[in-house]
C-alpha cells in the first residue's frame, strides 16, 4: 500500500469462535479484551502500522438470520456465549448490544476515516443451503428493522455519540471505586455542547448518578471521567451513559458488570447480558 491509499479494514474480533487459526494465540474474544486491544484495526497476521486513511466496513462477526437463528458463521459463537438453550430474544439482545459496543469502540478511537456496518441490506437463509451473513429486517416489504437492533445500534451510529470506555465485565466486592472514562464524539461540522450523565443501576433501580457539561469541537472527541463506587453486594449491575441531543432524543451507551465476592472472582467466565482533554466528576 502507498501512504495515500485508502484501505478497507475488517477487524473481526469474534472470528476466532469460527476460525481459531485466523488469530493464532488469541483466546476466544470477549468485550473485556478491548481494554488491551490495539486502537487500530489490523490485517490478519499483521498488527503493525496501517494507513490512517482506512475505512472499517466489516467488524462484527455476530450475524443472526432474520428469524433470530445463527448463521453458519456464528453457530459456535452463540453456543459458546449463551449455551444451547438460548432463545431468539437472548441472541438478538447479545448481538445488538455487542455490535453497538464495537461500533462505539471503533468510532471513538478516531484512528480511521469511517466506520460502516456490514450489512444493511443483504440476504437471509436460515434453511438449507444456510447463509453465512444476514441483514436485520423483519419485514422486507415495509423495511422494518428488528427492534432490538434498532434500539441499540441506532445510538451507536448517531453523529454525536457516546462510548463508556470501560470494558471490565467482572469486579470484586469490597474494593473501592472504578475509574470510568466516557468518550463523547462529534462527527458534525460544528461544535457540540451538552450534558453527559453516567448512572449505575441494579435492575431498574438507580444506585448512583452524576452529570457534567461537555463541549466537543467539530469532528472531535472529549473524555469525561467518573469515579464510581463499586457496590458491596454481589449482583448484576449496569452502567448507562446518556447524552441529551438537540432534537430531544437521548443517545446511550451501556455496559454490564457483575460484582462477585473475592473468592468467586478468579477467572470465571461472564455471560453477556487517542489524544483528548478530560473532565472528571
mmCIF file of C-alpha atoms in Angstrom:
data_model
loop_
_atom_site.group_PDB
_atom_site.id
_atom_site.type_symbol
_atom_site.label_atom_id
_atom_site.label_comp_id
_atom_site.label_asym_id
_atom_site.label_seq_id
_atom_site.Cartn_x
_atom_site.Cartn_y
_atom_site.Cartn_z
ATOM 1 C CA UNK A 1 0.000 0.000 0.000
ATOM 2 C CA UNK A 2 1.066 3.540 -0.722
ATOM 3 C CA UNK A 3 0.818 6.055 2.138
ATOM 4 C CA UNK A 4 -2.038 7.842 0.378
ATOM 5 C CA UNK A 5 -4.059 4.695 -0.391
ATOM 6 C CA UNK A 6 -7.421 4.091 1.255
ATOM 7 C CA UNK A 7 -7.579 0.717 2.949
ATOM 8 C CA UNK A 8 -10.566 -1.436 3.883
ATOM 9 C CA UNK A 9 -10.265 -2.752 7.432
ATOM 10 C CA UNK A 10 -12.004 -5.908 8.721
ATOM 11 C CA UNK A 11 -11.220 -6.229 12.449
ATOM 12 C CA UNK A 12 -13.368 -9.304 13.081
ATOM 13 C CA UNK A 13 -12.521 -9.758 16.752
ATOM 14 C CA UNK A 14 -15.060 -12.572 17.209
ATOM 15 C CA UNK A 15 -13.762 -14.580 14.237
ATOM 16 C CA UNK A 16 -11.806 -17.000 16.407
ATOM 17 C CA UNK A 17 -15.025 -18.668 17.580
ATOM 18 C CA UNK A 18 -15.318 -19.936 13.985
ATOM 19 C CA UNK A 19 -11.734 -19.961 12.693
ATOM 20 C CA UNK A 20 -9.291 -20.110 15.630
ATOM 21 C CA UNK A 21 -6.324 -20.149 13.255
ATOM 22 C CA UNK A 22 -7.135 -16.680 11.914
ATOM 23 C CA UNK A 23 -5.976 -15.046 15.154
ATOM 24 C CA UNK A 24 -3.376 -17.524 16.449
ATOM 25 C CA UNK A 25 -2.541 -17.300 20.111
ATOM 26 C CA UNK A 26 -5.609 -15.232 20.936
ATOM 27 C CA UNK A 27 -8.308 -16.662 23.252
ATOM 28 C CA UNK A 28 -11.986 -16.563 22.238
ATOM 29 C CA UNK A 29 -12.807 -12.875 22.242
ATOM 30 C CA UNK A 30 -14.773 -11.112 24.942
ATOM 31 C CA UNK A 31 -15.622 -7.421 25.185
ATOM 32 C CA UNK A 32 -13.362 -7.192 28.239
ATOM 33 C CA UNK A 33 -10.417 -7.790 25.889
ATOM 34 C CA UNK A 34 -10.974 -4.319 24.414
ATOM 35 C CA UNK A 35 -9.030 -2.968 27.390
ATOM 36 C CA UNK A 36 -5.849 -4.242 25.746
ATOM 37 C CA UNK A 37 -6.811 -4.376 22.051
ATOM 38 C CA UNK A 38 -4.928 -2.127 19.620
ATOM 39 C CA UNK A 39 -6.604 1.152 18.797
ATOM 40 C CA UNK A 40 -6.247 0.477 15.088
ATOM 41 C CA UNK A 41 -7.853 -2.247 13.026
ATOM 42 C CA UNK A 42 -5.394 -4.694 11.530
ATOM 43 C CA UNK A 43 -4.749 -7.135 8.757
ATOM 44 C CA UNK A 44 -4.815 -10.716 9.988
ATOM 45 C CA UNK A 45 -1.306 -11.735 10.943
ATOM 46 C CA UNK A 46 -0.047 -8.145 10.887
ATOM 47 C CA UNK A 47 -0.899 -5.861 13.775
ATOM 48 C CA UNK A 48 1.670 -3.321 12.660
ATOM 49 C CA UNK A 49 1.035 0.108 11.259
ATOM 50 C CA UNK A 50 -1.736 0.579 8.719
ATOM 51 C CA UNK A 51 -2.648 3.726 6.786
ATOM 52 C CA UNK A 52 -4.644 6.370 8.600
ATOM 53 C CA UNK A 53 -6.973 6.534 5.599
ATOM 54 C CA UNK A 54 -8.727 3.277 6.371
ATOM 55 C CA UNK A 55 -12.448 2.586 6.475
ATOM 56 C CA UNK A 56 -13.663 -0.151 8.800
ATOM 57 C CA UNK A 57 -16.571 -1.648 6.890
ATOM 58 C CA UNK A 58 -16.711 -5.151 8.404
ATOM 59 C CA UNK A 59 -16.156 -5.798 12.102
ATOM 60 C CA UNK A 60 -18.984 -7.695 13.795
ATOM 61 C CA UNK A 61 -18.915 -11.453 13.081
ATOM 62 C CA UNK A 62 -22.122 -11.683 15.096
ATOM 63 C CA UNK A 63 -24.666 -12.334 12.338
ATOM 64 C CA UNK A 64 -28.150 -13.627 13.011
ATOM 65 C CA UNK A 65 -30.714 -14.551 10.392
ATOM 66 C CA UNK A 66 -33.899 -12.522 10.167
ATOM 67 C CA UNK A 67 -35.665 -15.169 12.267
ATOM 68 C CA UNK A 68 -33.043 -14.842 15.034
ATOM 69 C CA UNK A 69 -31.220 -18.101 14.321
ATOM 70 C CA UNK A 70 -27.409 -18.156 13.964
ATOM 71 C CA UNK A 71 -25.782 -18.315 10.535
ATOM 72 C CA UNK A 72 -23.192 -20.905 9.545
ATOM 73 C CA UNK A 73 -20.520 -18.442 10.671
ATOM 74 C CA UNK A 74 -21.941 -17.872 14.163
ATOM 75 C CA UNK A 75 -23.246 -21.270 15.323
ATOM 76 C CA UNK A 76 -20.242 -21.788 17.590
ATOM 77 C CA UNK A 77 -20.197 -18.217 18.852
ATOM 78 C CA UNK A 78 -23.732 -18.235 20.244
ATOM 79 C CA UNK A 79 -23.322 -21.794 21.531
ATOM 80 C CA UNK A 80 -20.245 -20.671 23.454
ATOM 81 C CA UNK A 81 -21.528 -17.314 24.727
ATOM 82 C CA UNK A 82 -25.151 -18.210 25.513
ATOM 83 C CA UNK A 83 -25.394 -22.012 25.524
ATOM 84 C CA UNK A 84 -27.604 -24.438 23.583
ATOM 85 C CA UNK A 85 -30.874 -23.339 25.218
ATOM 86 C CA UNK A 86 -30.587 -19.659 24.262
ATOM 87 C CA UNK A 87 -33.776 -18.051 22.981
ATOM 88 C CA UNK A 88 -34.177 -15.845 19.933
ATOM 89 C CA UNK A 89 -34.648 -12.849 22.247
ATOM 90 C CA UNK A 90 -31.395 -13.611 24.094
ATOM 91 C CA UNK A 91 -29.431 -13.937 20.864
ATOM 92 C CA UNK A 92 -30.859 -10.705 19.479
ATOM 93 C CA UNK A 93 -30.043 -8.870 22.704
ATOM 94 C CA UNK A 94 -26.448 -10.094 22.720
ATOM 95 C CA UNK A 95 -25.995 -9.388 19.013
ATOM 96 C CA UNK A 96 -27.337 -5.840 19.264
ATOM 97 C CA UNK A 97 -25.526 -4.931 22.482
ATOM 98 C CA UNK A 98 -22.198 -6.327 21.274
ATOM 99 C CA UNK A 99 -22.436 -4.722 17.831
ATOM 100 C CA UNK A 100 -23.299 -1.378 19.436
ATOM 101 C CA UNK A 101 -20.299 -1.677 21.784
ATOM 102 C CA UNK A 102 -17.920 -2.499 18.924
ATOM 103 C CA UNK A 103 -19.304 0.393 16.882
ATOM 104 C CA UNK A 104 -18.773 2.777 19.791
ATOM 105 C CA UNK A 105 -15.256 1.437 20.293
ATOM 106 C CA UNK A 106 -14.057 1.862 16.714
ATOM 107 C CA UNK A 107 -15.734 5.249 16.238
ATOM 108 C CA UNK A 108 -14.298 6.644 19.463
ATOM 109 C CA UNK A 109 -10.707 5.593 18.637
ATOM 110 C CA UNK A 110 -10.626 8.270 15.887
ATOM 111 C CA UNK A 111 -7.967 6.293 14.001
ATOM 112 C CA UNK A 112 -9.910 5.587 10.812
ATOM 113 C CA UNK A 113 -11.731 7.621 8.192
ATOM 114 C CA UNK A 114 -15.071 5.941 8.830
ATOM 115 C CA UNK A 115 -16.995 3.012 10.326
ATOM 116 C CA UNK A 116 -19.629 1.278 8.193
ATOM 117 C CA UNK A 117 -21.939 -1.552 9.199
ATOM 118 C CA UNK A 118 -21.992 -4.841 7.269
ATOM 119 C CA UNK A 119 -24.546 -5.463 6.133
ATOM 120 C CA UNK A 120 -27.520 -3.094 5.906
ATOM 121 C CA UNK A 121 -29.390 -4.918 3.147
ATOM 122 C CA UNK A 122 -28.348 -8.401 2.146
ATOM 123 C CA UNK A 123 -30.000 -11.792 2.330
ATOM 124 C CA UNK A 124 -31.137 -14.285 4.953
ATOM 125 C CA UNK A 125 -31.082 -18.084 4.526
ATOM 126 C CA UNK A 126 -31.941 -19.843 7.797
ATOM 127 C CA UNK A 127 -32.742 -23.127 5.967
ATOM 128 C CA UNK A 128 -30.555 -25.229 3.678
ATOM 129 C CA UNK A 129 -28.481 -24.069 1.985
ATOM 130 C CA UNK A 130 -27.920 -21.898 5.058
ATOM 131 C CA UNK A 131 -26.340 -18.477 4.654
ATOM 132 C CA UNK A 132 -23.199 -17.033 6.150
ATOM 133 C CA UNK A 133 -24.382 -13.468 6.839
ATOM 134 C CA UNK A 134 -27.706 -11.642 7.035
ATOM 135 C CA UNK A 135 -29.262 -8.211 7.321
ATOM 136 C CA UNK A 136 -31.584 -7.126 10.157
ATOM 137 C CA UNK A 137 -35.022 -6.672 8.639
ATOM 138 C CA UNK A 138 -38.077 -8.490 9.963
ATOM 139 C CA UNK A 139 -40.412 -7.122 7.265
ATOM 140 C CA UNK A 140 -38.818 -6.603 3.864
ATOM 141 C CA UNK A 141 -41.892 -5.125 2.180
ATOM 142 C CA UNK A 142 -42.182 -2.386 4.817
ATOM 143 C CA UNK A 143 -38.420 -2.271 5.556
ATOM 144 C CA UNK A 144 -38.944 -2.729 9.300
ATOM 145 C CA UNK A 145 -35.741 -3.350 11.231
ATOM 146 C CA UNK A 146 -35.566 -5.857 14.075
ATOM 147 C CA UNK A 147 -36.486 -3.693 17.116
ATOM 148 C CA UNK A 148 -33.618 -4.743 19.410
ATOM 149 C CA UNK A 149 -31.087 -3.989 16.688
ATOM 150 C CA UNK A 150 -32.655 -0.596 16.048
ATOM 151 C CA UNK A 151 -32.829 0.218 19.774
ATOM 152 C CA UNK A 152 -29.124 -0.247 20.495
ATOM 153 C CA UNK A 153 -27.266 0.124 17.193
ATOM 154 C CA UNK A 154 -29.075 3.339 16.258
ATOM 155 C CA UNK A 155 -27.446 5.150 19.181
ATOM 156 C CA UNK A 156 -24.009 3.748 18.342
ATOM 157 C CA UNK A 157 -24.132 5.435 14.919
ATOM 158 C CA UNK A 158 -25.507 8.823 15.994
ATOM 159 C CA UNK A 159 -23.428 11.800 14.723
ATOM 160 C CA UNK A 160 -22.889 12.917 18.315
ATOM 161 C CA UNK A 161 -22.173 9.651 20.084
ATOM 162 C CA UNK A 162 -21.089 8.340 23.456
ATOM 163 C CA UNK A 163 -18.907 5.404 24.484
ATOM 164 C CA UNK A 164 -18.346 4.097 28.001
ATOM 165 C CA UNK A 165 -14.673 3.259 27.541
ATOM 166 C CA UNK A 166 -14.741 0.774 30.410
ATOM 167 C CA UNK A 167 -14.648 -2.888 29.441
ATOM 168 C CA UNK A 168 -14.269 -4.935 32.622
ATOM 169 C CA UNK A 169 -17.141 -7.403 32.916
ATOM 170 C CA UNK A 170 -16.411 -8.548 36.465
ATOM 171 C CA UNK A 171 -15.414 -6.701 39.639
ATOM 172 C CA UNK A 172 -14.760 -7.803 43.199
ATOM 173 C CA UNK A 173 -16.966 -6.627 46.046
ATOM 174 C CA UNK A 174 -15.214 -4.859 48.881
ATOM 175 C CA UNK A 175 -12.927 -2.878 46.604
ATOM 176 C CA UNK A 176 -13.175 0.889 46.367
ATOM 177 C CA UNK A 177 -14.055 2.698 43.135
ATOM 178 C CA UNK A 178 -13.826 2.255 39.396
ATOM 179 C CA UNK A 179 -12.448 4.999 37.172
ATOM 180 C CA UNK A 180 -14.891 5.143 34.246
ATOM 181 C CA UNK A 181 -13.874 7.132 31.146
ATOM 182 C CA UNK A 182 -16.799 8.186 28.948
ATOM 183 C CA UNK A 183 -15.935 9.427 25.461
ATOM 184 C CA UNK A 184 -18.160 11.865 23.584
ATOM 185 C CA UNK A 185 -17.544 12.054 19.826
ATOM 186 C CA UNK A 186 -18.810 14.720 17.468
ATOM 187 C CA UNK A 187 -18.955 13.967 13.736
ATOM 188 C CA UNK A 188 -20.830 17.168 12.967
ATOM 189 C CA UNK A 189 -19.251 20.059 11.106
ATOM 190 C CA UNK A 190 -19.845 22.345 14.081
ATOM 191 C CA UNK A 191 -19.089 22.176 17.788
ATOM 192 C CA UNK A 192 -21.483 20.447 20.172
ATOM 193 C CA UNK A 193 -22.228 21.303 23.783
ATOM 194 C CA UNK A 194 -24.466 19.447 26.204
ATOM 195 C CA UNK A 195 -24.817 17.368 29.350
ATOM 196 C CA UNK A 196 -23.246 13.947 29.853
ATOM 197 C CA UNK A 197 -24.790 11.740 32.553
ATOM 198 C CA UNK A 198 -23.495 8.441 33.913
ATOM 199 C CA UNK A 199 -25.701 6.189 36.064
ATOM 200 C CA UNK A 200 -25.194 2.896 37.880
ATOM 201 C CA UNK A 201 -28.268 0.672 38.025
ATOM 202 C CA UNK A 202 -29.247 -2.596 39.627
ATOM 203 C CA UNK A 203 -32.209 -3.773 37.619
ATOM 204 C CA UNK A 204 -34.392 -0.690 37.212
ATOM 205 C CA UNK A 205 -33.156 0.932 40.427
ATOM 206 C CA UNK A 206 -30.656 3.797 40.072
ATOM 207 C CA UNK A 207 -27.942 3.499 42.735
ATOM 208 C CA UNK A 208 -25.683 6.359 41.638
ATOM 209 C CA UNK A 209 -25.865 9.183 39.106
ATOM 210 C CA UNK A 210 -23.681 12.135 38.126
ATOM 211 C CA UNK A 211 -23.622 14.650 35.276
ATOM 212 C CA UNK A 212 -21.123 17.020 33.735
ATOM 213 C CA UNK A 213 -21.219 19.564 30.938
ATOM 214 C CA UNK A 214 -19.257 18.687 27.813
ATOM 215 C CA UNK A 215 -18.138 20.702 24.806
ATOM 216 C CA UNK A 216 -16.740 18.903 21.756
ATOM 217 C CA UNK A 217 -15.251 20.616 18.722
ATOM 218 C CA UNK A 218 -16.369 19.706 15.206
ATOM 219 C CA UNK A 219 -15.198 16.182 14.230
ATOM 220 C CA UNK A 220 -13.520 15.866 17.628
ATOM 221 C CA UNK A 221 -13.808 13.936 20.858
ATOM 222 C CA UNK A 222 -13.596 14.672 24.563
ATOM 223 C CA UNK A 223 -13.421 12.363 27.564
ATOM 224 C CA UNK A 224 -15.223 12.783 30.864
ATOM 225 C CA UNK A 225 -14.129 10.662 33.823
ATOM 226 C CA UNK A 226 -16.301 9.449 36.670
ATOM 227 C CA UNK A 227 -15.289 7.843 39.967
ATOM 228 C CA UNK A 228 -17.958 5.244 40.649
ATOM 229 C CA UNK A 229 -18.112 3.383 43.954
ATOM 230 C CA UNK A 230 -18.186 -0.364 43.429
ATOM 231 C CA UNK A 231 -21.283 -1.855 45.108
ATOM 232 C CA UNK A 232 -20.680 -4.044 48.139
ATOM 233 C CA UNK A 233 -23.411 -6.537 47.261
ATOM 234 C CA UNK A 234 -22.566 -9.240 44.698
ATOM 235 C CA UNK A 235 -25.066 -8.840 41.849
ATOM 236 C CA UNK A 236 -25.501 -7.803 38.228
ATOM 237 C CA UNK A 237 -25.221 -4.060 37.575
ATOM 238 C CA UNK A 238 -25.333 -1.786 34.551
ATOM 239 C CA UNK A 239 -23.569 1.454 33.678
ATOM 240 C CA UNK A 240 -25.548 3.805 31.411
ATOM 241 C CA UNK A 241 -24.088 6.943 29.826
ATOM 242 C CA UNK A 242 -26.557 9.390 28.291
ATOM 243 C CA UNK A 243 -26.384 12.474 26.102
ATOM 244 C CA UNK A 244 -29.376 14.727 25.547
ATOM 245 C CA UNK A 245 -29.426 15.745 21.869
ATOM 246 C CA UNK A 246 -30.787 18.958 20.369
ATOM 247 C CA UNK A 247 -33.806 17.154 18.900
ATOM 248 C CA UNK A 248 -34.917 15.928 22.324
ATOM 249 C CA UNK A 249 -33.718 12.354 21.903
ATOM 250 C CA UNK A 250 -31.277 10.560 24.183
ATOM 251 C CA UNK A 251 -28.139 8.764 22.987
ATOM 252 C CA UNK A 252 -26.944 5.993 25.297
ATOM 253 C CA UNK A 253 -24.021 3.653 25.885
ATOM 254 C CA UNK A 254 -24.419 0.620 28.170
ATOM 255 C CA UNK A 255 -22.057 -1.780 29.938
ATOM 256 C CA UNK A 256 -22.975 -4.797 32.068
ATOM 257 C CA UNK A 257 -20.866 -5.555 35.136
ATOM 258 C CA UNK A 258 -21.023 -8.461 37.561
ATOM 259 C CA UNK A 259 -19.823 -7.823 41.106
ATOM 260 C CA UNK A 260 -18.702 -11.039 42.797
ATOM 261 C CA UNK A 261 -17.226 -11.977 46.152
ATOM 262 C CA UNK A 262 -13.454 -12.117 46.269
ATOM 263 C CA UNK A 263 -13.215 -15.910 46.484
ATOM 264 C CA UNK A 264 -15.518 -16.294 43.465
ATOM 265 C CA UNK A 265 -13.778 -13.823 41.174
ATOM 266 C CA UNK A 266 -10.876 -15.910 39.971
ATOM 267 C CA UNK A 267 -11.106 -16.444 36.230
ATOM 268 C CA UNK A 268 -14.804 -17.192 35.998
ATOM 269 C CA UNK A 269 -16.418 -16.584 32.584
ATOM 270 C CA UNK A 270 -19.037 -13.845 32.382
ATOM 271 C CA UNK A 271 -22.112 -14.276 30.226
ATOM 272 C CA UNK A 272 -23.247 -11.281 28.250
ATOM 273 C CA UNK A 273 -26.482 -9.811 29.243
ATOM 274 C CA UNK A 274 -6.256 8.879 21.420
ATOM 275 C CA UNK A 275 -5.413 12.234 22.481
ATOM 276 C CA UNK A 276 -8.131 14.176 24.199
ATOM 277 C CA UNK A 277 -8.778 16.545 27.057
ATOM 278 C CA UNK A 278 -10.569 15.155 30.085
ATOM 279 C CA UNK A 279 -13.086 16.276 32.653
ATOM 280 C CA UNK A 280 -13.747 14.453 35.904
ATOM 281 C CA UNK A 281 -16.795 14.106 38.095
#
